[in-house]
Short mmCIF file of C-alpha atoms and ligand atoms in Angstrom, two decimals:
data_model
loop_
_atom_site.label_atom_id
_atom_site.label_comp_id
_atom_site.label_asym_id
_atom_site.label_seq_id
_atom_site.Cartn_x
_atom_site.Cartn_y
_atom_site.Cartn_z
CA MET A 1 -21.98 -15.31 46.07
CA LYS A 2 -19.84 -15.03 42.71
CA VAL A 3 -22.58 -16.28 40.57
CA PHE A 4 -24.94 -13.85 42.02
CA PHE A 5 -22.64 -11.20 41.01
CA LEU A 6 -21.99 -12.30 37.74
CA SER A 7 -25.87 -13.22 37.04
CA LEU A 8 -26.47 -9.62 38.28
CA LEU A 9 -23.96 -8.26 35.88
CA PHE A 10 -25.50 -10.50 33.04
CA ALA A 11 -28.82 -8.98 33.55
CA SER A 12 -27.79 -5.43 33.73
CA LEU A 13 -25.95 -6.08 30.61
CA LEU A 14 -29.01 -7.18 29.15
CA LEU A 15 -31.23 -4.28 30.39
CA SER A 16 -28.89 -1.63 29.12
CA SER A 17 -28.60 -0.41 25.77
CA PRO A 18 -25.67 -1.58 23.62
CA SER A 19 -23.20 1.18 24.54
CA PRO A 20 -19.69 1.24 22.72
CA VAL A 21 -17.99 0.08 25.80
CA LEU A 22 -20.10 -2.94 25.83
CA VAL A 23 -19.56 -3.57 22.06
CA SER A 24 -15.64 -3.21 22.20
CA ALA A 25 -15.84 -5.53 25.25
CA ILE A 26 -17.73 -8.17 23.33
CA LYS A 27 -15.22 -8.78 20.50
CA THR A 28 -11.94 -8.44 22.47
CA SER A 29 -9.07 -10.08 20.33
CA PRO A 30 -5.56 -9.17 21.67
CA SER A 31 -4.13 -5.96 21.33
CA PRO A 32 -2.01 -4.94 18.55
CA THR A 33 1.72 -4.77 19.13
CA VAL A 34 4.93 -3.64 17.35
CA ASP A 35 8.03 -5.59 17.62
CA ASP A 36 11.11 -4.24 16.66
CA GLY A 37 12.98 -7.25 15.96
CA PRO A 38 15.63 -8.12 14.92
CA PHE A 39 14.29 -10.24 12.45
CA PRO A 40 15.94 -12.98 9.97
CA ALA A 41 17.16 -11.86 6.62
CA ASP A 42 14.02 -13.90 5.05
CA LEU A 43 11.25 -12.57 6.71
CA ASN A 44 8.20 -14.18 5.62
CA GLY A 45 9.68 -15.00 2.28
CA SER A 46 11.50 -12.08 1.21
CA ASN A 47 15.15 -11.99 1.68
CA PHE A 48 15.59 -8.24 0.44
CA THR A 49 17.40 -5.93 2.78
CA TYR A 50 15.49 -2.93 3.41
CA PRO A 51 17.26 0.48 3.78
CA TRP A 52 15.85 0.98 7.17
CA PRO A 53 15.00 -1.13 10.32
CA VAL A 54 12.13 -3.44 9.81
CA LYS A 55 9.51 -3.81 12.27
CA LEU A 56 6.71 -6.00 12.51
CA TYR A 57 2.82 -4.80 13.34
CA ARG A 58 1.28 -8.06 14.75
CA PHE A 59 -2.47 -7.77 14.84
CA THR A 60 -5.53 -10.24 14.50
CA SER A 61 -7.27 -10.07 11.36
CA GLN A 62 -10.14 -12.49 10.20
CA GLY A 63 -9.52 -14.38 13.17
CA ARG A 64 -5.88 -14.98 12.28
CA GLN A 65 -2.64 -13.62 13.92
CA LEU A 66 -0.91 -11.60 11.13
CA GLU A 67 2.08 -9.51 10.70
CA MET A 68 2.52 -6.33 8.83
CA ALA A 69 6.35 -5.60 8.33
CA PHE A 70 7.08 -1.54 8.01
CA MET A 71 9.69 0.75 8.22
CA ASP A 72 9.35 4.13 10.37
CA VAL A 73 11.67 6.59 9.00
CA PRO A 74 11.97 9.77 11.53
CA ALA A 75 12.06 13.26 9.87
CA LYS A 76 15.91 13.89 8.56
CA ALA A 77 17.30 10.56 8.83
CA THR A 78 19.63 8.91 6.36
CA PRO A 79 19.55 4.98 5.12
CA SER A 80 21.27 3.14 8.23
CA LYS A 81 24.55 1.66 7.28
CA GLU A 82 23.86 -1.53 8.69
CA PRO A 83 20.22 -2.15 7.25
CA SER A 84 19.35 -5.40 9.04
CA GLN A 85 20.35 -4.22 12.51
CA PRO A 86 17.70 -1.97 13.94
CA SER A 87 20.71 0.17 15.20
CA GLN A 88 18.72 3.51 15.48
CA PRO A 89 17.17 4.59 18.88
CA SER A 90 13.57 3.53 19.21
CA ASN A 91 11.48 6.63 19.15
CA LYS A 92 8.45 5.11 20.00
CA GLY A 93 7.68 7.21 23.27
CA ASN A 94 8.17 10.21 21.87
CA ASN A 95 6.06 9.88 18.65
CA LYS A 96 2.70 9.55 20.13
CA ASN A 97 2.23 13.13 21.48
CA LYS A 98 3.91 14.87 18.67
CA LYS A 99 1.14 16.64 17.39
CA ASN A 100 3.09 19.02 15.05
CA THR A 101 5.26 16.32 13.12
CA LYS A 102 4.20 15.83 9.66
CA THR A 103 3.57 12.33 8.70
CA VAL A 104 3.38 10.83 5.33
CA VAL A 105 2.40 7.28 4.52
CA LEU A 106 3.68 5.49 1.22
CA LEU A 107 1.77 2.72 -0.25
CA HIS A 108 3.59 0.43 -2.44
CA GLY A 109 2.26 -1.04 -5.65
CA ARG A 110 1.73 -4.87 -6.56
CA ASN A 111 5.20 -5.31 -8.20
CA PHE A 112 6.92 -3.24 -5.49
CA CYS A 113 7.80 -3.27 -1.88
CA ALA A 114 7.88 -0.70 0.91
CA ALA A 115 11.99 -0.76 0.14
CA THR A 116 11.12 0.45 -3.23
CA TRP A 117 10.10 3.98 -1.71
CA GLN A 118 13.85 4.59 -0.29
CA GLU A 119 14.61 7.36 -2.67
CA THR A 120 11.14 9.35 -1.88
CA ALA A 121 11.61 8.38 2.02
CA SER A 122 15.09 10.03 1.95
CA VAL A 123 13.72 13.39 0.15
CA LEU A 124 10.55 13.34 2.73
CA SER A 125 12.60 12.92 5.68
CA ALA A 126 15.06 15.40 4.41
CA ALA A 127 12.12 17.75 4.16
CA GLY A 128 11.08 17.30 7.79
CA TYR A 129 8.45 14.62 7.42
CA ARG A 130 8.20 11.43 9.51
CA VAL A 131 7.47 8.63 6.80
CA ILE A 132 5.87 5.36 7.80
CA ILE A 133 6.43 2.52 5.03
CA PRO A 134 3.98 -0.71 5.35
CA ASP A 135 4.28 -3.77 3.35
CA GLN A 136 0.63 -4.75 2.58
CA ILE A 137 -0.70 -8.24 4.05
CA GLY A 138 0.26 -10.62 1.12
CA PHE A 139 3.45 -8.70 0.28
CA CYS A 140 7.07 -8.68 0.74
CA LYS A 141 8.14 -9.10 4.27
CA SER A 142 4.39 -9.26 5.60
CA SER A 143 2.26 -12.30 6.30
CA LYS A 144 1.11 -14.33 3.04
CA PRO A 145 -2.45 -15.89 4.49
CA GLY A 146 -2.91 -17.09 0.97
CA ALA A 147 -6.30 -18.80 0.67
CA ALA A 148 -7.55 -18.15 4.01
CA TYR A 149 -7.81 -14.55 3.58
CA GLN A 150 -10.53 -12.30 2.34
CA PHE A 151 -8.47 -9.66 0.57
CA SER A 152 -10.40 -6.51 -0.05
CA LEU A 153 -9.10 -2.78 -0.44
CA HIS A 154 -11.20 -2.05 2.29
CA GLN A 155 -9.58 -4.75 4.27
CA LEU A 156 -6.05 -3.50 3.74
CA ALA A 157 -7.07 0.19 4.26
CA LEU A 158 -8.23 -1.17 7.91
CA ASN A 159 -5.11 -2.77 8.57
CA THR A 160 -2.98 0.09 7.34
CA ARG A 161 -5.36 2.52 9.55
CA GLY A 162 -4.53 0.04 12.58
CA LEU A 163 -0.86 0.11 11.97
CA LEU A 164 -1.15 3.90 12.07
CA GLU A 165 -3.53 4.40 15.04
CA THR A 166 -0.88 1.77 17.16
CA LEU A 167 2.09 4.03 16.13
CA LEU A 168 0.58 7.53 16.21
CA GLY A 169 -2.39 7.15 18.82
CA GLY A 170 -5.54 6.55 19.27
CA ALA A 171 -8.63 7.57 17.03
CA THR A 172 -10.16 9.37 19.54
CA GLU A 173 -8.11 12.51 18.91
CA SER A 174 -8.29 12.89 15.20
CA SER A 175 -6.31 15.40 14.51
CA ALA A 176 -3.31 13.59 16.09
CA VAL A 177 -3.62 10.80 13.67
CA ALA A 178 -4.15 12.54 10.27
CA VAL A 179 -1.45 11.86 7.60
CA THR A 180 -0.48 12.40 3.86
CA ILE A 181 -1.12 9.34 2.12
CA ILE A 182 0.78 8.69 -1.07
CA GLY A 183 0.09 5.56 -3.08
CA HIS A 184 1.63 4.25 -6.28
CA SER A 185 -0.20 1.90 -8.89
CA MET A 186 -2.26 -0.43 -6.52
CA GLY A 187 -1.07 1.66 -3.68
CA GLY A 188 -2.71 4.54 -5.29
CA MET A 189 -6.09 2.54 -5.72
CA LEU A 190 -5.78 1.50 -1.97
CA ALA A 191 -4.89 5.54 -0.98
CA ALA A 192 -8.17 6.38 -2.87
CA ARG A 193 -10.12 3.60 -0.86
CA TYR A 194 -8.16 4.91 2.33
CA ALA A 195 -9.27 8.49 2.01
CA LEU A 196 -12.95 7.52 1.22
CA MET A 197 -12.86 5.26 4.36
CA TYR A 198 -10.98 7.86 6.58
CA PRO A 199 -11.33 11.60 5.45
CA SER A 200 -11.00 13.25 8.73
CA GLN A 201 -7.76 11.49 9.03
CA THR A 202 -6.22 12.06 5.85
CA THR A 203 -4.42 15.60 5.13
CA ALA A 204 -3.63 15.18 1.73
CA LEU A 205 -3.88 12.46 -1.01
CA VAL A 206 -0.96 12.14 -3.47
CA LEU A 207 -1.63 9.34 -6.18
CA VAL A 208 1.24 8.45 -8.35
CA ASN A 209 0.16 6.40 -11.47
CA PRO A 210 -2.78 4.84 -9.82
CA ILE A 211 -4.35 1.42 -11.25
CA GLY A 212 -8.27 1.61 -11.27
CA LEU A 213 -8.77 5.08 -13.18
CA GLU A 214 -11.15 2.69 -15.03
CA ASP A 215 -13.23 -0.16 -14.43
CA TRP A 216 -11.44 -3.02 -16.82
CA LYS A 217 -14.66 -5.33 -16.29
CA ALA A 218 -17.21 -2.69 -17.64
CA LEU A 219 -15.01 -2.06 -20.47
CA GLY A 220 -14.93 -5.65 -22.03
CA VAL A 221 -12.25 -7.76 -19.56
CA PRO A 222 -13.67 -10.96 -18.95
CA TYR A 223 -13.54 -12.81 -15.54
CA GLN A 224 -10.65 -14.75 -14.89
CA SER A 225 -10.78 -17.48 -11.96
CA ILE A 226 -8.27 -17.10 -8.95
CA ASP A 227 -7.48 -20.60 -9.91
CA ASP A 228 -6.49 -19.64 -13.62
CA THR A 229 -4.66 -16.38 -12.25
CA ALA A 230 -2.70 -18.62 -9.76
CA LEU A 231 -1.41 -20.46 -12.16
CA ALA A 232 0.27 -17.67 -14.15
CA GLU A 233 1.41 -16.16 -10.65
CA ARG A 234 3.13 -19.38 -10.08
CA ALA A 235 4.99 -19.18 -13.47
CA SER A 236 6.35 -15.58 -12.66
CA ASN A 237 10.13 -15.19 -12.77
CA TYR A 238 12.98 -12.97 -13.37
CA ALA A 239 12.35 -12.88 -17.14
CA SER A 240 8.76 -12.48 -17.31
CA ILE A 241 8.51 -9.20 -14.87
CA ARG A 242 11.32 -7.83 -16.28
CA ALA A 243 10.01 -7.90 -19.66
CA TYR A 244 6.51 -6.75 -18.18
CA GLU A 245 8.20 -3.45 -16.38
CA GLN A 246 10.33 -3.04 -19.51
CA ALA A 247 7.12 -2.54 -21.55
CA THR A 248 4.77 -0.63 -19.04
CA TYR A 249 7.29 0.86 -16.62
CA TYR A 250 10.15 2.03 -18.79
CA PRO A 251 9.03 1.97 -22.31
CA GLY A 252 11.81 2.79 -24.91
CA ARG A 253 14.41 3.31 -22.07
CA GLU A 254 17.48 1.28 -21.83
CA TRP A 255 17.38 -1.34 -19.02
CA THR A 256 19.06 -0.03 -15.96
CA GLN A 257 20.50 -1.38 -12.49
CA ALA A 258 17.82 0.88 -10.88
CA TYR A 259 15.08 -0.82 -12.59
CA ASP A 260 16.67 -4.22 -12.23
CA VAL A 261 16.93 -3.86 -8.19
CA TRP A 262 13.11 -4.15 -7.81
CA VAL A 263 12.77 -7.13 -10.34
CA ARG A 264 15.13 -9.30 -8.67
CA MET A 265 13.56 -8.22 -5.43
CA LEU A 266 10.13 -9.53 -6.55
CA ALA A 267 11.32 -12.43 -8.53
CA ASN A 268 12.99 -13.42 -5.13
CA ILE A 269 9.77 -13.68 -3.53
CA TYR A 270 8.07 -15.91 -6.08
CA ALA A 271 10.96 -17.92 -5.94
CA GLY A 272 11.13 -17.60 -2.30
CA SER A 273 10.34 -19.56 0.89
CA LYS A 274 6.71 -18.66 0.92
CA ALA A 275 6.32 -19.16 -2.92
CA GLU A 276 3.45 -21.18 -3.04
CA ALA A 277 1.40 -18.77 -0.41
CA PHE A 278 2.75 -15.83 -2.33
CA ALA A 279 1.29 -17.27 -5.80
CA LEU A 280 -2.24 -17.89 -4.11
CA THR A 281 -2.29 -14.53 -2.32
CA GLN A 282 -1.34 -12.65 -5.16
CA ALA A 283 -4.08 -14.39 -7.51
CA ARG A 284 -6.49 -13.05 -4.85
CA VAL A 285 -4.96 -9.71 -5.22
CA VAL A 286 -5.59 -9.45 -9.15
CA ASP A 287 -9.17 -10.71 -8.33
CA MET A 288 -9.17 -7.73 -5.67
CA VAL A 289 -8.47 -5.03 -7.94
CA LEU A 290 -10.40 -6.31 -11.02
CA THR A 291 -13.57 -6.77 -8.89
CA GLN A 292 -13.21 -3.57 -6.47
CA PRO A 293 -13.71 -0.65 -8.73
CA VAL A 294 -12.84 2.52 -6.91
CA VAL A 295 -13.46 4.87 -10.08
CA TYR A 296 -17.14 5.38 -9.46
CA GLU A 297 -16.31 6.85 -6.15
CA PHE A 298 -14.13 9.59 -7.11
CA PRO A 299 -16.32 12.25 -6.98
CA LEU A 300 -17.11 11.34 -3.14
CA ILE A 301 -13.49 11.65 -1.91
CA LYS A 302 -14.12 14.59 0.38
CA ALA A 303 -11.25 16.82 -0.62
CA PRO A 304 -8.65 16.31 2.10
CA PRO A 305 -7.70 19.73 3.79
CA ARG A 306 -4.79 19.85 1.32
CA GLY A 307 -6.12 18.70 -1.63
CA THR A 308 -5.13 15.90 -4.01
CA LEU A 309 -2.26 15.31 -6.34
CA LEU A 310 -2.50 13.03 -9.25
CA LEU A 311 1.05 12.13 -10.77
CA VAL A 312 1.09 10.49 -14.17
CA GLY A 313 3.59 9.29 -16.40
CA LEU A 314 1.67 9.22 -19.79
CA LYS A 315 3.64 6.47 -21.35
CA ASP A 316 2.05 4.25 -18.81
CA ASN A 317 -0.44 1.52 -20.46
CA THR A 318 -1.20 -0.80 -17.52
CA ALA A 319 -4.74 -2.33 -17.32
CA ILE A 320 -5.57 -5.08 -14.98
CA GLY A 321 -6.70 -8.38 -17.21
CA LYS A 322 -5.27 -6.71 -20.56
CA GLN A 323 -3.44 -9.76 -21.19
CA TRP A 324 -6.45 -12.16 -21.26
CA SER A 325 -8.78 -9.83 -23.30
CA LEU A 326 -9.60 -9.61 -26.96
CA PRO A 327 -7.67 -7.17 -29.28
CA GLU A 328 -10.53 -4.84 -29.49
CA VAL A 329 -11.02 -4.79 -25.71
CA GLN A 330 -7.19 -4.48 -25.18
CA ALA A 331 -7.31 -1.45 -27.51
CA ARG A 332 -9.66 0.39 -25.17
CA LEU A 333 -7.61 -0.20 -21.78
CA GLY A 334 -4.86 1.84 -20.28
CA HIS A 335 -4.77 5.18 -21.84
CA TYR A 336 -3.36 7.07 -19.34
CA ASP A 337 -3.16 10.37 -21.10
CA VAL A 338 -7.20 10.33 -21.06
CA LEU A 339 -7.62 8.72 -17.83
CA GLY A 340 -5.58 10.99 -15.74
CA LYS A 341 -7.43 14.28 -16.91
CA GLN A 342 -10.72 12.23 -16.20
CA ALA A 343 -9.98 11.45 -12.70
CA ALA A 344 -8.41 14.79 -12.16
CA THR A 345 -11.90 16.28 -13.17
CA ALA A 346 -13.69 13.45 -11.15
CA ILE A 347 -11.72 14.01 -7.59
CA PRO A 348 -12.97 17.22 -5.82
CA ASN A 349 -9.92 19.73 -5.54
CA CYS A 350 -7.50 17.71 -7.46
CA THR A 351 -4.22 18.94 -8.86
CA LEU A 352 -2.69 16.90 -12.00
CA VAL A 353 0.75 16.75 -13.14
CA GLU A 354 1.80 14.68 -16.16
CA PHE A 355 5.17 13.63 -17.52
CA SER A 356 4.99 13.32 -21.04
CA ASP A 357 7.82 11.12 -21.48
CA LEU A 358 7.74 8.69 -18.60
CA GLY A 359 6.00 5.19 -17.92
CA HIS A 360 4.09 3.71 -14.90
CA ALA A 361 6.97 4.43 -12.31
CA PRO A 362 8.12 7.76 -12.58
CA GLN A 363 9.62 7.95 -9.01
CA ILE A 364 11.96 5.06 -10.09
CA GLN A 365 12.35 6.27 -13.80
CA GLU A 366 13.23 10.15 -13.03
CA PRO A 367 13.45 10.40 -9.24
CA ALA A 368 14.66 13.96 -9.40
CA ARG A 369 11.94 15.53 -11.50
CA PHE A 370 9.47 13.34 -9.88
CA HIS A 371 10.37 14.54 -6.42
CA GLY A 372 10.53 18.07 -7.48
CA ALA A 373 6.87 18.06 -8.40
CA LEU A 374 5.79 16.12 -5.28
CA LEU A 375 7.79 18.69 -2.81
CA ASP A 376 6.59 21.78 -5.01
CA TRP A 377 2.82 20.39 -4.23
CA LEU A 378 3.44 19.44 -0.78
CA GLU A 379 5.27 22.10 0.40
CA GLY A 380 3.20 24.85 -1.98
C1 NAG B 401 17.24 -14.85 -1.75
O1 NAG B 401 16.21 -15.79 -2.29
C2 NAG B 401 16.44 -16.28 -3.61
C3 NAG B 401 15.14 -17.11 -4.09
O2 NAG B 401 15.07 -17.90 -2.81
C4 NAG B 401 17.56 -17.07 -3.74
O3 NAG B 401 17.86 -17.31 -4.83
C5 NAG B 401 18.88 -15.98 -3.23
O4 NAG B 401 20.02 -16.81 -3.68
C6 NAG B 401 18.57 -15.33 -2.03
N1 NAG B 401 19.39 -14.32 -1.73
C7 NAG B 401 20.13 -14.43 -0.44
C8 NAG B 401 21.13 -13.16 -0.45
O5 NAG B 401 19.87 -15.00 0.19
C1 NAG B 402 -7.31 22.56 -2.74
O1 NAG B 402 -5.80 21.77 -2.75
C2 NAG B 402 -5.19 23.10 -2.58
C3 NAG B 402 -3.83 22.19 -2.68
O2 NAG B 402 -3.54 22.03 -4.16
C4 NAG B 402 -5.29 23.61 -0.90
O3 NAG B 402 -4.15 24.76 -1.05
C5 NAG B 402 -6.53 24.09 -0.89
O4 NAG B 402 -6.67 24.62 0.42
C6 NAG B 402 -7.52 23.20 -1.40
N1 NAG B 402 -8.89 24.03 -1.42
C7 NAG B 402 -10.17 23.35 -0.55
C8 NAG B 402 -11.41 24.21 -0.91
O5 NAG B 402 -10.09 22.37 -0.10
C1 NAG B 403 2.81 -16.18 8.53
C2 NAG B 403 3.97 -16.28 8.59
O1 NAG B 403 4.72 -17.11 8.67
N1 NAG B 403 4.56 -15.32 9.75
C3 NAG B 403 5.77 -14.86 10.10
C4 NAG B 403 6.45 -13.65 10.01
O2 NAG B 403 7.61 -13.64 10.29
C5 NAG B 403 7.52 -13.39 11.73
C6 NAG B 403 8.74 -13.07 12.28
O3 NAG B 403 9.93 -14.23 11.80
C7 NAG B 403 6.97 -14.84 12.24
O4 NAG B 403 6.91 -14.55 13.70
C8 NAG B 403 5.55 -15.29 11.76
O5 NAG B 403 4.98 -16.34 12.16
#
């Protein structure tokens, strides 16, 4: 009897044309879940204390169970007094159907973590936004799958989309899940990719000194193997990170505690309990941004309803692969005074705000000025 019904079912599946229901039934993997913790201080190789409770989005990707750490800051919240204890009441239940809550997602750069957005998140929360801040896979308090993961900007955007759908509701009701995406540095490159992949779910796009405003390899940067990049990654430490950030992020400025905290956070991951997996992962991330340009697709960013804002510190000179390029190639790269204007012309309905005296991380260097410009545009 059972066999009969099963074969009948099988025959009817074969006869019917593929339907969305059938397709999703075939590629079933465990549903993603959100784990509210609490978690150990050293979470997946980072022991930095985050300003709000850390949660884990557990999902399957490329056949692996992965964990993406994130903070979910409700509108009008101040950093909790005991950051490692998730003391705030869980608002899981009410968030799902709150269509009118304005939601912002903050995407960190390669040398930063979700925690680096603390001040921006406080400002946005006070302005009435719910703020969701993930650590991308391979970074900070998220899983570090190392050699066993195909890193692409598309994959990271997809992971982020999965997190948002789990938190905000299904993709069926697209208006319920549209968010403002703000990305810095590598997070800006990822934000542009995200807007290209999910135009109807992007309310506004904000790029802060994004990388990828030019195609470095097309300008002469030679390919460097992942193995060679991994050697350099393994050698990263406090001194090397600080020297790099002083020259690129805060050129000509006296070193301050506000800069130092993020260097120590990152150096501790390079030296931490997942050091080798982190070095391997970061070598793949360098390969990802070098080989997957997004600049050619800027004209295709279907103008989000609220438009795009490009915030650029002009003293920035970031360019991937500059260190291993010939001097004449180096001279061509990282001219943000030119690159910002080019990008603002290429991206439909893009507003450009330039900070002539700031470097790669204007939100850290001059928070008040940066947040003033951001809120002016978001609320304007
Ligand atoms: C964090 O990790 C680093 C690197 O392993 C270590 O040197 C440091 O002592 C740790 N800090 C804390 C507070 O555990
Ligand atoms: C262009 O962007 C602005 C915000 O800078 C927005 O108010 C406006 O609606 C957008 N216009 C179009 C046609 O998308
Ligand atoms: C890949 C990995 O080690 N993931 C771990 C991240 O941290 C969570 C919480 O401690 C663990 O459950 C995962 O196994």
